XYZ file of C-alpha atoms in Angstrom:
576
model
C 0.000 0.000 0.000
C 2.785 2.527 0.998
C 4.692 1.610 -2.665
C 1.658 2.181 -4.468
C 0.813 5.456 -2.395
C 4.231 6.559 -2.955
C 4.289 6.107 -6.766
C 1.270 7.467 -7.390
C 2.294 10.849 -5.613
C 5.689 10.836 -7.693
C 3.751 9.994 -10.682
C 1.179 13.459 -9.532
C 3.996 15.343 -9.136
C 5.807 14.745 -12.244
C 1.921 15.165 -14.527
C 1.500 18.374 -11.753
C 4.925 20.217 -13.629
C 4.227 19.039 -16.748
C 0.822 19.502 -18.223
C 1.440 18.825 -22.159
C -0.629 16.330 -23.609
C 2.344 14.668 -24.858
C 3.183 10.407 -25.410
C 5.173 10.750 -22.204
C 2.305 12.597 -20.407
C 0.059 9.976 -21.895
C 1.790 7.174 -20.938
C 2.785 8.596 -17.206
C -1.089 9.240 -17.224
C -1.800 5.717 -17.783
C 0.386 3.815 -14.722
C -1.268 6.363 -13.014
C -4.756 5.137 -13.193
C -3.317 1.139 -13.430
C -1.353 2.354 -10.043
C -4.379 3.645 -8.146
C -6.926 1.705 -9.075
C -4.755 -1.442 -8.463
C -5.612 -3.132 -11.827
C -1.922 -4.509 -12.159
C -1.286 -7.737 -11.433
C 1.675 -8.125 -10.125
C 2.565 -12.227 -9.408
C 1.819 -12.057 -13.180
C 4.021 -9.812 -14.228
C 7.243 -10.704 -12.259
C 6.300 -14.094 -13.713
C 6.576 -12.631 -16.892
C 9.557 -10.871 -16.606
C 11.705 -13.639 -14.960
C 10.073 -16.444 -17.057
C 11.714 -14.726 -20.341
C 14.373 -14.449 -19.372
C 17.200 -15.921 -21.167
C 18.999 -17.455 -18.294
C 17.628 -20.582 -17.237
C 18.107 -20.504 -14.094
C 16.451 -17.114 -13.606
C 13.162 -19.247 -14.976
C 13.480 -21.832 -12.669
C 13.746 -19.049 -10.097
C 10.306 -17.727 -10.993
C 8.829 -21.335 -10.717
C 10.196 -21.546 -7.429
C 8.752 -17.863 -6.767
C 5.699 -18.710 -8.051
C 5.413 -22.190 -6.016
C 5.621 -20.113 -2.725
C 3.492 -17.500 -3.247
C 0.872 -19.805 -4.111
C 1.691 -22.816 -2.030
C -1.903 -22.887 -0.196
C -3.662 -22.321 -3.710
C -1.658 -23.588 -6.816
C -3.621 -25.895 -7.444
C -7.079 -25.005 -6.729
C -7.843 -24.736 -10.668
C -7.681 -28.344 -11.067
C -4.837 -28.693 -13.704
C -6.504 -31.451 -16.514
C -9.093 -28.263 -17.261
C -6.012 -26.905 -19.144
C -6.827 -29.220 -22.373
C -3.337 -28.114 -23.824
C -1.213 -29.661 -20.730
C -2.589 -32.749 -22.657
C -0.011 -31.501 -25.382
C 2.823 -31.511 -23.085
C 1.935 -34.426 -21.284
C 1.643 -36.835 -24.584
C 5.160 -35.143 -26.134
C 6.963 -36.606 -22.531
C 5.423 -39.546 -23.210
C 6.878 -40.071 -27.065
C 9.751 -39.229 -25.539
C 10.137 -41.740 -22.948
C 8.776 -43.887 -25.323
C 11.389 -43.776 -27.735
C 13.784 -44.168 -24.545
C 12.125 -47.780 -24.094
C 12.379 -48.644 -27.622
C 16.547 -47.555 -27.711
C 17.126 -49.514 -24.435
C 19.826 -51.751 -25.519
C 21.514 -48.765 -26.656
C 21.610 -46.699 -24.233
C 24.206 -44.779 -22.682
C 24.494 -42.551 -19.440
C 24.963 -39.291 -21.070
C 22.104 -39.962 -23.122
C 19.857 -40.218 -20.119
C 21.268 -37.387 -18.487
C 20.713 -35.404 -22.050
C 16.902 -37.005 -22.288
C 16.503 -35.806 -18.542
C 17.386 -32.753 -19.272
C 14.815 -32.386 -21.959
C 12.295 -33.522 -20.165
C 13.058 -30.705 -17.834
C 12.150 -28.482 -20.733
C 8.879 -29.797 -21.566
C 7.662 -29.682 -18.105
C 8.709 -25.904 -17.633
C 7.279 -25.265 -20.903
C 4.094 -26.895 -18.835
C 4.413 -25.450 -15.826
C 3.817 -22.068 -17.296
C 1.071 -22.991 -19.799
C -0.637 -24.069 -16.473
C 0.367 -20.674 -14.620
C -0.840 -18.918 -17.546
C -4.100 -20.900 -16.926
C -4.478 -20.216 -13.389
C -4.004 -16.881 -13.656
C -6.592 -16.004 -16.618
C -9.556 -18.292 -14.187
C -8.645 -16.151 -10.698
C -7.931 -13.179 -12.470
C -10.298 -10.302 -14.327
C -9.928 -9.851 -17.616
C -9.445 -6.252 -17.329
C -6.185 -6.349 -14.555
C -4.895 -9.026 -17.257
C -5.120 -6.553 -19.833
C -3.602 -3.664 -17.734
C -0.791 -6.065 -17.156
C -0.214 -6.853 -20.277
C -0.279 -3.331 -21.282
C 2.759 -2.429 -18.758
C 4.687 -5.563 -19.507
C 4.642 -4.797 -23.730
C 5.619 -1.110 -22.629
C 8.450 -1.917 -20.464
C 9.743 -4.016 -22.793
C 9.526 -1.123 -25.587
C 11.743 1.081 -22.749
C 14.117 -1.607 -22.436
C 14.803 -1.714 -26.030
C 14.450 1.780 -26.555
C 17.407 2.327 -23.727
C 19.714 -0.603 -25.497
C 19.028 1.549 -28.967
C 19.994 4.600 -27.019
C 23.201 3.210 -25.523
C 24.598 2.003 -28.811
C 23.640 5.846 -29.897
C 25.993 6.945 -27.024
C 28.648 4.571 -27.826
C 28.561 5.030 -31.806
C 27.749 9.136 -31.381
C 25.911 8.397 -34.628
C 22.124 9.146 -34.844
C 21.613 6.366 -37.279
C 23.785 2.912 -36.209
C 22.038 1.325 -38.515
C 24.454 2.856 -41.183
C 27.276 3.498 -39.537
C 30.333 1.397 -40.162
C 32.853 2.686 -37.719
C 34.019 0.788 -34.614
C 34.656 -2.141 -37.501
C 31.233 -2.181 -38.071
C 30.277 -3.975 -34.884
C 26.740 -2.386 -35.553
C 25.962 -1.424 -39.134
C 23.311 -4.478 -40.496
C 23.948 -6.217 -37.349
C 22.385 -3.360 -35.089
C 19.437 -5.103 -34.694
C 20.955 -8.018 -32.934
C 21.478 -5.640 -29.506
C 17.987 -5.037 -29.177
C 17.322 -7.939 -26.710
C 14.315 -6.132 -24.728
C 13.128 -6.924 -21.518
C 13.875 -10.676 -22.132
C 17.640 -10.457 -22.967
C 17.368 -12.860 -25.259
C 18.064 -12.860 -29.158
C 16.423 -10.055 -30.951
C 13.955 -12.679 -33.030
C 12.094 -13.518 -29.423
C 12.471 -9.463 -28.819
C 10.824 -9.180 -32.531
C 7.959 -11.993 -32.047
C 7.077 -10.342 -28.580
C 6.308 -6.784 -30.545
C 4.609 -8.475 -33.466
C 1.675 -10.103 -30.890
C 1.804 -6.750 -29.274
C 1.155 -4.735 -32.522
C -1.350 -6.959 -33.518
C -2.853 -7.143 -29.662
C -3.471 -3.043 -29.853
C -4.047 -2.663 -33.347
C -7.391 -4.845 -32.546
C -7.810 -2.724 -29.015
C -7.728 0.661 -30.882
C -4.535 1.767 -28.849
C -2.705 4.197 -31.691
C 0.385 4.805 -29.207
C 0.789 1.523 -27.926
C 0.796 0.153 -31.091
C 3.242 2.564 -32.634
C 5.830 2.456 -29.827
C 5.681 -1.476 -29.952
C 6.108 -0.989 -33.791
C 9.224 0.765 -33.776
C 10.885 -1.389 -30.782
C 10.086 -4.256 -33.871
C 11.589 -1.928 -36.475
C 14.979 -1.488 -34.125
C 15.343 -5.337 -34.050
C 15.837 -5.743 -37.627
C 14.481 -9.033 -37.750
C 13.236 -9.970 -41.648
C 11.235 -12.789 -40.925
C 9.553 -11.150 -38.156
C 8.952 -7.999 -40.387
C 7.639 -10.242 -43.382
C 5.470 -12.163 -41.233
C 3.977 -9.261 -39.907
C 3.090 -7.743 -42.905
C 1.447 -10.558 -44.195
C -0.605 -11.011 -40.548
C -1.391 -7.522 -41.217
C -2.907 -7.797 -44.738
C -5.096 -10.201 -43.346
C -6.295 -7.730 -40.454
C -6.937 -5.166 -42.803
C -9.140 -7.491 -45.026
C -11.155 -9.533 -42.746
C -10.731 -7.587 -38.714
C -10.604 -4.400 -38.989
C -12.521 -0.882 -39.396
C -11.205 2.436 -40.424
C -9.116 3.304 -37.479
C -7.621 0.046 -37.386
C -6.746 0.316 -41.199
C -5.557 3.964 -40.551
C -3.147 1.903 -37.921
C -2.024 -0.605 -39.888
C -1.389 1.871 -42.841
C 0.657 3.796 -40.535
C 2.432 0.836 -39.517
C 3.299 -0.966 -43.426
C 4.582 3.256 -43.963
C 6.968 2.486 -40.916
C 8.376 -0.304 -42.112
C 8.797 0.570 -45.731
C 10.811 3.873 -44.337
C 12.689 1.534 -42.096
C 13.888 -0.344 -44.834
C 14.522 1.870 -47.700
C 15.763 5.097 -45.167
C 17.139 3.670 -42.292
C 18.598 0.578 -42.698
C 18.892 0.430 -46.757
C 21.649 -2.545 -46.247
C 18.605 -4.444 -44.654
C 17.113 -4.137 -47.349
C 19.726 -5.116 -50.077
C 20.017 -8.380 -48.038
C 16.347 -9.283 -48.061
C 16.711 -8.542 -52.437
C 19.530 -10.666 -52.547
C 18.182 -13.508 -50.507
C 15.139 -13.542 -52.416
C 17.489 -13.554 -55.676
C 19.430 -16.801 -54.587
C 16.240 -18.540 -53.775
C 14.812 -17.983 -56.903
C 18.092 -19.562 -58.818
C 19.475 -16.471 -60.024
C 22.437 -18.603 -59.848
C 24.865 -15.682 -61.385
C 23.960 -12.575 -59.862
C 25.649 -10.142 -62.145
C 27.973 -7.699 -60.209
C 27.106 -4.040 -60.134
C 28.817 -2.456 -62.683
C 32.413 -1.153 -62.253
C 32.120 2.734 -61.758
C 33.033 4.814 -64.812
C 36.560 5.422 -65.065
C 37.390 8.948 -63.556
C 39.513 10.558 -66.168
C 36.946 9.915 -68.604
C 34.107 11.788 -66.788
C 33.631 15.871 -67.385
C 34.804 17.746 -65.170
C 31.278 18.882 -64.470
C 29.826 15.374 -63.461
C 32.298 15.440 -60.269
C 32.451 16.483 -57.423
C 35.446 19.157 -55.731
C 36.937 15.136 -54.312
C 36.692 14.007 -57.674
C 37.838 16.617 -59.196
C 41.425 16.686 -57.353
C 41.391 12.949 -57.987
C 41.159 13.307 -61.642
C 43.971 16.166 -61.189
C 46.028 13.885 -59.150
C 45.721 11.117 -61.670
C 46.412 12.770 -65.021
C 49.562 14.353 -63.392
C 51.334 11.191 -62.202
C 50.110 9.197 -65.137
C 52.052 12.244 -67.275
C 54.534 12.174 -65.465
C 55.394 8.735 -65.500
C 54.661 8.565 -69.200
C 57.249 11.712 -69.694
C 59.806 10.076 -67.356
C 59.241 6.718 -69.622
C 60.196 8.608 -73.309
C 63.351 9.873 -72.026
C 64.970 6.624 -70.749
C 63.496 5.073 -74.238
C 65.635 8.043 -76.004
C 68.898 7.366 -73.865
C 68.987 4.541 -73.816
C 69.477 4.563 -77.902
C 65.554 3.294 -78.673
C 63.183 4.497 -81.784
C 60.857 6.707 -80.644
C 57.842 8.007 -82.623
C 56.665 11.734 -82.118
C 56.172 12.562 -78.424
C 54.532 15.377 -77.251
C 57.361 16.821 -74.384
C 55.179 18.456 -72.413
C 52.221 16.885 -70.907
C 49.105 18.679 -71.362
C 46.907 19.248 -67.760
C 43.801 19.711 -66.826
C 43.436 23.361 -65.429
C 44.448 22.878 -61.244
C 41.271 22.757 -58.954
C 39.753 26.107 -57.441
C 40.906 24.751 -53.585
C 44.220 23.681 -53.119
C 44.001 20.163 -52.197
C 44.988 18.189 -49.421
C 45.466 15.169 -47.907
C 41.823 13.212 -47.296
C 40.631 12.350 -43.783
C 40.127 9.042 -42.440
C 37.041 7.726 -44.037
C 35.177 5.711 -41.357
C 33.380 4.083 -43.671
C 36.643 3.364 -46.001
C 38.356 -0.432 -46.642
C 40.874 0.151 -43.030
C 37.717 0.717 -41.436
C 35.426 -2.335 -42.000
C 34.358 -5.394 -40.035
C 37.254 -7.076 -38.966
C 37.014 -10.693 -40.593
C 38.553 -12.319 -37.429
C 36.880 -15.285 -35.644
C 35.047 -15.370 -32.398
C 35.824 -17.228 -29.547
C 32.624 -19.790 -31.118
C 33.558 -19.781 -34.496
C 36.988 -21.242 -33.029
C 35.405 -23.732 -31.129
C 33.578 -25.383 -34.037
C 36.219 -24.396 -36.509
C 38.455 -27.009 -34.006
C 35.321 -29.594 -33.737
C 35.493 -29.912 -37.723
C 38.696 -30.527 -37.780
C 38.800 -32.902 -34.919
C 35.588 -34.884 -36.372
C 36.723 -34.787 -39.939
C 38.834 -37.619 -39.255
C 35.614 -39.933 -38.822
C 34.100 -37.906 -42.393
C 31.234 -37.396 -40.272
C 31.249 -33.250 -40.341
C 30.505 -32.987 -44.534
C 29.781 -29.860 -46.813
C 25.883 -30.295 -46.386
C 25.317 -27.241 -48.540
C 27.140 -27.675 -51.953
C 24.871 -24.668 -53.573
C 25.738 -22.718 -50.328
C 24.954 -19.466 -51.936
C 21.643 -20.175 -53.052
C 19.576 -22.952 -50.837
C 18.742 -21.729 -46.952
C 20.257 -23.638 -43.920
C 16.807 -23.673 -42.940
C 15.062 -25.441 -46.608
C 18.505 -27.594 -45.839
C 17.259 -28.721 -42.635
C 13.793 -29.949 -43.926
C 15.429 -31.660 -46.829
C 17.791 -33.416 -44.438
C 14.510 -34.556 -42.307
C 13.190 -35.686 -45.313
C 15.834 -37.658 -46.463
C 16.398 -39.208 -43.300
C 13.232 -40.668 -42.927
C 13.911 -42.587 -46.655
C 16.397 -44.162 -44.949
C 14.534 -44.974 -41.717
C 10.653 -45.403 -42.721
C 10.409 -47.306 -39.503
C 10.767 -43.955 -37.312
C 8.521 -42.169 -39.160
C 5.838 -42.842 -36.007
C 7.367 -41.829 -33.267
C 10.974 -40.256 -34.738
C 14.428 -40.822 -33.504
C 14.290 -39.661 -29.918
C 14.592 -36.590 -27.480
C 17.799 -34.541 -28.492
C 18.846 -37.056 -31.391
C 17.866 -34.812 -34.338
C 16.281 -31.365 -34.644
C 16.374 -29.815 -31.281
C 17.589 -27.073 -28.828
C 18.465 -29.915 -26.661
C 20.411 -31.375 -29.642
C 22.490 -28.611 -29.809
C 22.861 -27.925 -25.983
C 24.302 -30.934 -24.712
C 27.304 -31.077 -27.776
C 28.902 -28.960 -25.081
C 29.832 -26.037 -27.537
C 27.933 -23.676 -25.985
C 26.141 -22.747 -28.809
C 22.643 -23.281 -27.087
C 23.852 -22.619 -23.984
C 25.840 -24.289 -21.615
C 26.528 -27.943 -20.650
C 28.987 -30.206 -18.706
C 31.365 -31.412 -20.769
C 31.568 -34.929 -19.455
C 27.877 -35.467 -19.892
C 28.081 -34.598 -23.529
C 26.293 -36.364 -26.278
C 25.793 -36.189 -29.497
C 23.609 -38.311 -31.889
C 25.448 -39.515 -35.557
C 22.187 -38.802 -37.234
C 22.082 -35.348 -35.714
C 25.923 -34.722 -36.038
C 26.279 -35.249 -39.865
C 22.752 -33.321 -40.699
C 21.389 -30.289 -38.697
C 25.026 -29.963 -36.671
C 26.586 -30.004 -39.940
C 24.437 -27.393 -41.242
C 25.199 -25.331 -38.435
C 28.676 -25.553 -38.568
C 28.879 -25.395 -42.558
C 27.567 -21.672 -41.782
C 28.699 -20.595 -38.386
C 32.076 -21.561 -38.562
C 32.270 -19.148 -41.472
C 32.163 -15.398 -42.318
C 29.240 -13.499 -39.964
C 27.834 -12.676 -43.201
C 26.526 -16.323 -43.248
C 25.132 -15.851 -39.193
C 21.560 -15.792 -40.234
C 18.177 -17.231 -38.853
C 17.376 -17.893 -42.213
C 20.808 -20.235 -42.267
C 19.815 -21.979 -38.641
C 17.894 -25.779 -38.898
C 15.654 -24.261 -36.135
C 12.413 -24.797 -36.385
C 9.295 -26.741 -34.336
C 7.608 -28.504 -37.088
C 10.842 -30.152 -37.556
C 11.454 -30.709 -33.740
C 8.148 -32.283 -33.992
C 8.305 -34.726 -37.418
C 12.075 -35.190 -36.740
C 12.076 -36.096 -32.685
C 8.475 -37.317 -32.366
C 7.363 -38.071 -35.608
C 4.015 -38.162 -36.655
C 2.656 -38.771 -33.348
C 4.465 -35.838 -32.175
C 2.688 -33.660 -34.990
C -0.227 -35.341 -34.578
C -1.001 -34.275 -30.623
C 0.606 -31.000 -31.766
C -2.003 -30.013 -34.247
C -4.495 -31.833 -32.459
C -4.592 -30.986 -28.553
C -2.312 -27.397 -28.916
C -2.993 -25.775 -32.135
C -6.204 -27.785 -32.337
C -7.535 -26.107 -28.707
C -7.590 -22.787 -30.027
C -8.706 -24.237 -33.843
C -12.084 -25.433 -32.046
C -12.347 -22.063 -29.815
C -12.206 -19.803 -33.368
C -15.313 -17.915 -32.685
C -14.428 -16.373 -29.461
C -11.091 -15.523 -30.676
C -10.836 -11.688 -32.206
C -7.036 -10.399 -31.672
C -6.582 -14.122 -30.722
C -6.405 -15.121 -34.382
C -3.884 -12.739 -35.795
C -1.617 -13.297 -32.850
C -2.241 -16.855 -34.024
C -1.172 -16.594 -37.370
C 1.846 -14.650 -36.419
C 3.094 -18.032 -33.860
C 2.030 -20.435 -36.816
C 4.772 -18.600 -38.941
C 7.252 -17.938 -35.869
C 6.992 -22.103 -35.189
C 9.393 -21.920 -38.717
C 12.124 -20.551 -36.842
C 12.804 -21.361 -33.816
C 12.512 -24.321 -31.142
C 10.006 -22.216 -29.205
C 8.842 -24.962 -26.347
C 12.099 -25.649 -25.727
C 13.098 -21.191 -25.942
C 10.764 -21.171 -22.829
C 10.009 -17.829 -23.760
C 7.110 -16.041 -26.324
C 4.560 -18.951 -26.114
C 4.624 -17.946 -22.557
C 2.708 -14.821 -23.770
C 1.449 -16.349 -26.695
C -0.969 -18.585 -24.397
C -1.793 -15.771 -21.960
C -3.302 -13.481 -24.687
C -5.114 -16.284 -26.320
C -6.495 -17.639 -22.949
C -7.679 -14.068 -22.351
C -9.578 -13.340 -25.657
C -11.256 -16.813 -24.911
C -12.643 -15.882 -21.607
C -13.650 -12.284 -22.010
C -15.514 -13.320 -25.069
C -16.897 -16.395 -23.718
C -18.183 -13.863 -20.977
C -19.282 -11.935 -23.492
C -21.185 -14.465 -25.042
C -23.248 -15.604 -22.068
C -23.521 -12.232 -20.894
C -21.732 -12.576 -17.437
């Protein structure tokens, strides 16, 4: 009571001095009333914010957290009601399954790395039954108001990371600037982590259900600010997927404020791209070429030769180039005739005296360092990671089990790699295709986690394991791009993805109780979902690129706004 007392007179005090109707004032406006009429909730929200987070053990922390503030009632909503647990429930089951079926096999470190992944699944449970309990106690309204703060705090968090890197570049735009060895540049969007800390895709995903969330609750500034926290992460995909979520909004969800919002909102993103961060935008043109088999991609065309330009087509620079130029290649011409001529050689008619160009206006000088120059790009060195698999290839390349996966490397996506990999490896093992070749053996965060090379996190090293199957596809994917040029670090390059989790670890029975009891719940609940089905849309394409359930991060939210549209409009519905 004294905390809320005491921000709500700060908050007065500040909204006392400054009376503009500004988005600050706005915003300050609106804790304000969440502050003093107590519609926050705040178990949720701490939840929230130490659930995403991307340390593990700061999740397990808020399970812990969460266990004690609700020892006495954690389980008075009677856990089967949440139909999706039944999702969670039958994936442990495959997976213990397939431990059965491998038990002549098995090894310790497998167990330990199949424990381990069970840990996952029943985190990823844990809080798809928090998210549950909270939406049955709670009001739909302090959910909201919650929500609200949590989407805007992470818009301030990523607003202060775009700010530091600001303070540390001194340039207004880091998304061109290609000083400090261009540690920003393309790559700026990478830092934007948000409130989560994580990679900038989860940052990205979080924004896109937010934009989507307030373009359906008419909240213009909301919906911008969470907009251009998207926009700072530079995340393709996300932006593509977006778009397309929008197009559908604008057709089938929306009325003319909404449109006026999501017109706004394409207009941001096109000025992103083209304005802001134009070498975005080259990438996204060339990808789309090398998909397409544009297998020669012409190179731009050399510039026109300087000397042969007039003088009126350059610039001063130019200009005391060309000067520069003509008078050492005279020179050198000049110098060339008279050793010819002593040294007893024929000679044709020379003229002796070279004709020059009329000297610049300015005397010239000596350029400046160019920032932006040859000395001044991205240092091609390797990271501490790109050493550590750069040693595993050649230490494993003695069993030929690390192979060039990609031998069209410039055209075909790690990603459409990954799938065809799947594919193929179910031609070879048609009897798997039920119930796929086990926890952490194929297509997996865990996969990746317990090789020990840190590259989804840490792991003891003498409980490592790794699968051949895994090893010499989706590892060697990985490694075919990540032990190479940062150029080639791109989602679009990574074998992430759930469907192929799913097919790959749990086969069809994994897909199966995916699209039946997860994706299915919400299928058969379609008519009380409004914002619920955009949001929707946007995980269905966000499932393509990243092991989510195992991320233990956006589904989190994901499942609380869903569960939220369900009630209030089930409410709704019967009039409650």
């Amino acid at each position: 009571m004294f905390t809320r007392s005491l921000s709500k007179a700060y908050i007065d005090k500040i909204v006392f001095h400054q009376q503009k109707n500004t988005p600050g004032m706005k915003i300050l406006k609106w804790i304000k009333e969440q502050v003093y009429y107590q519609q926050i909730n705040w178990e949720l929200l701490l939840f929230l914010i130490l659930f995403l987070n991307v340390k593990l053990w700061v999740k397990v922390l808020s399970v812990i957290i969460t266990c004690i503030l609700n020892r006495k009632t954690l389980f008075t909503v009677k856990f089967w009601q949440n139909k999706m647990l039944l999702f969670y429930m039958s994936i442990i089951l495959i997976g213990i399954l397939n431990i059965l079926f491998q038990a002549d096999s098995l090894t310790f470190n497998y167990l330990a790395a199949a424990a381990v992944g069970i840990l996952f699944w029943l985190l990823a449970a844990f809080a798809s039954y928090q998210c549950f309990r909270i939406i049955e106690k709670s009001e739909p309204a302090t959910v909201h108001a919650t929500l609200n703060l949590f989407f805007l705090l992470n818009v301030l968090v990523s607003f202060a990371m775009f700010g530091k890197i600001i303070i540390e570049t001194g340039a207004i735009n880091p998304y061109t600037y290609q000083g400090l060895y261009q540690k920003y540049f393309i790559t700026t969007g990478d830092y934007i982590r948000g409130i989560s800390f994580d990679t900038s895709t989860t940052n990205a995903i979080l924004n896109a259900f937010a934009v989507v969330y307030f373009i359906n609750r008419k909240k213009a500034l909301f919906t911008l600010l969470c907009m251009a926290a998207l926009l700072l992460t530079g995340s393709n995909l996300t932006n593509m997927l977006l778009t397309g979520v929008l197009g559908f909004v604008f057709i089938f969800q929306s009325g003319r404020d909404q449109k006026s919002l999501i017109g706004i909102c394409v207009a941001c993103l096109i000025i992103f791209m083209v304005k802001i961060s134009p070498q975005n935008n080259k990438y996204v043109q060339g990808s789309f070429k090398r998909i397409l088999r544009k297998d020669s991609i012409m190179p731009p065309a050399p510039h026109a030769d300087i000397i042969a330009k007039a003088d009126s087509l350059l610039s001063t620079d130019e200009r005391k180039q060309k000067f520069a130029k003509l008078y050492l290649d005279s020179m050198a011409s000049l110098s060339l005739k008279k050793s010819l001529v002593v040294s007893g050689n024929k000679v044709e008619a020379i003229e002796t005296t070279p004709v020059l160009p009329a000297p610049p206006a300015e005397k010239p000088s000596l350029p400046k360092d160019n920032i932006h120059s040859i000395p001044f790009q991205r240092k091609r060195e390797e990271t501490p990671l790109q050493k550590e698999l750069i040693a595993y290839v050649k230490k494993d390349k003695k069993e030929d089990s690390i192979i060039s996966s990609n031998k069209d490397g410039n055209r075909i996506p790690g990603k459409v790699l990954a799938l065809q990999q799947t594919y193929h490896f179910f031609q070879r093992h048609p009897l798997k295709l039920l119930t796929g070749n086990g926890m952490g053996n194929f297509s997996s965060k865990l996969a990746f986690r317990t090789t020990g090379l840190n590259i989804a996190g840490g792991y003891p090293l003498k409980y490592v394991y790794i699968n051949r199957e895994f090893r010499e596809n989706h590892l060697a994917i990985f490694l075919y791009y990540f032990s190479k040029d940062a150029q080639l670090h791109s989602i679009i390059n990574m074998p992430n993805s759930v469907y192929d989790q799913l097919l790959s670890e749990y086969g069809i029975a994994g897909l199966l109780v995916f699209f039946i009891f997860y994706i299915g719940y919400y299928a058969r609940k379609r008519k009380l979902l409004t914002y619920g089905i955009p949001v929707l849309l946007v995980m269905l394409g966000a499932f393509l690129v990243e092991y989510w359930f195992e991320q233990l991060s956006v589904l989190v939210v994901f499942e609380l706004l869903l569960l939220l549209n369900i009630k209030e409009n089930k409410r709704g519905l019967h009039g409650e």
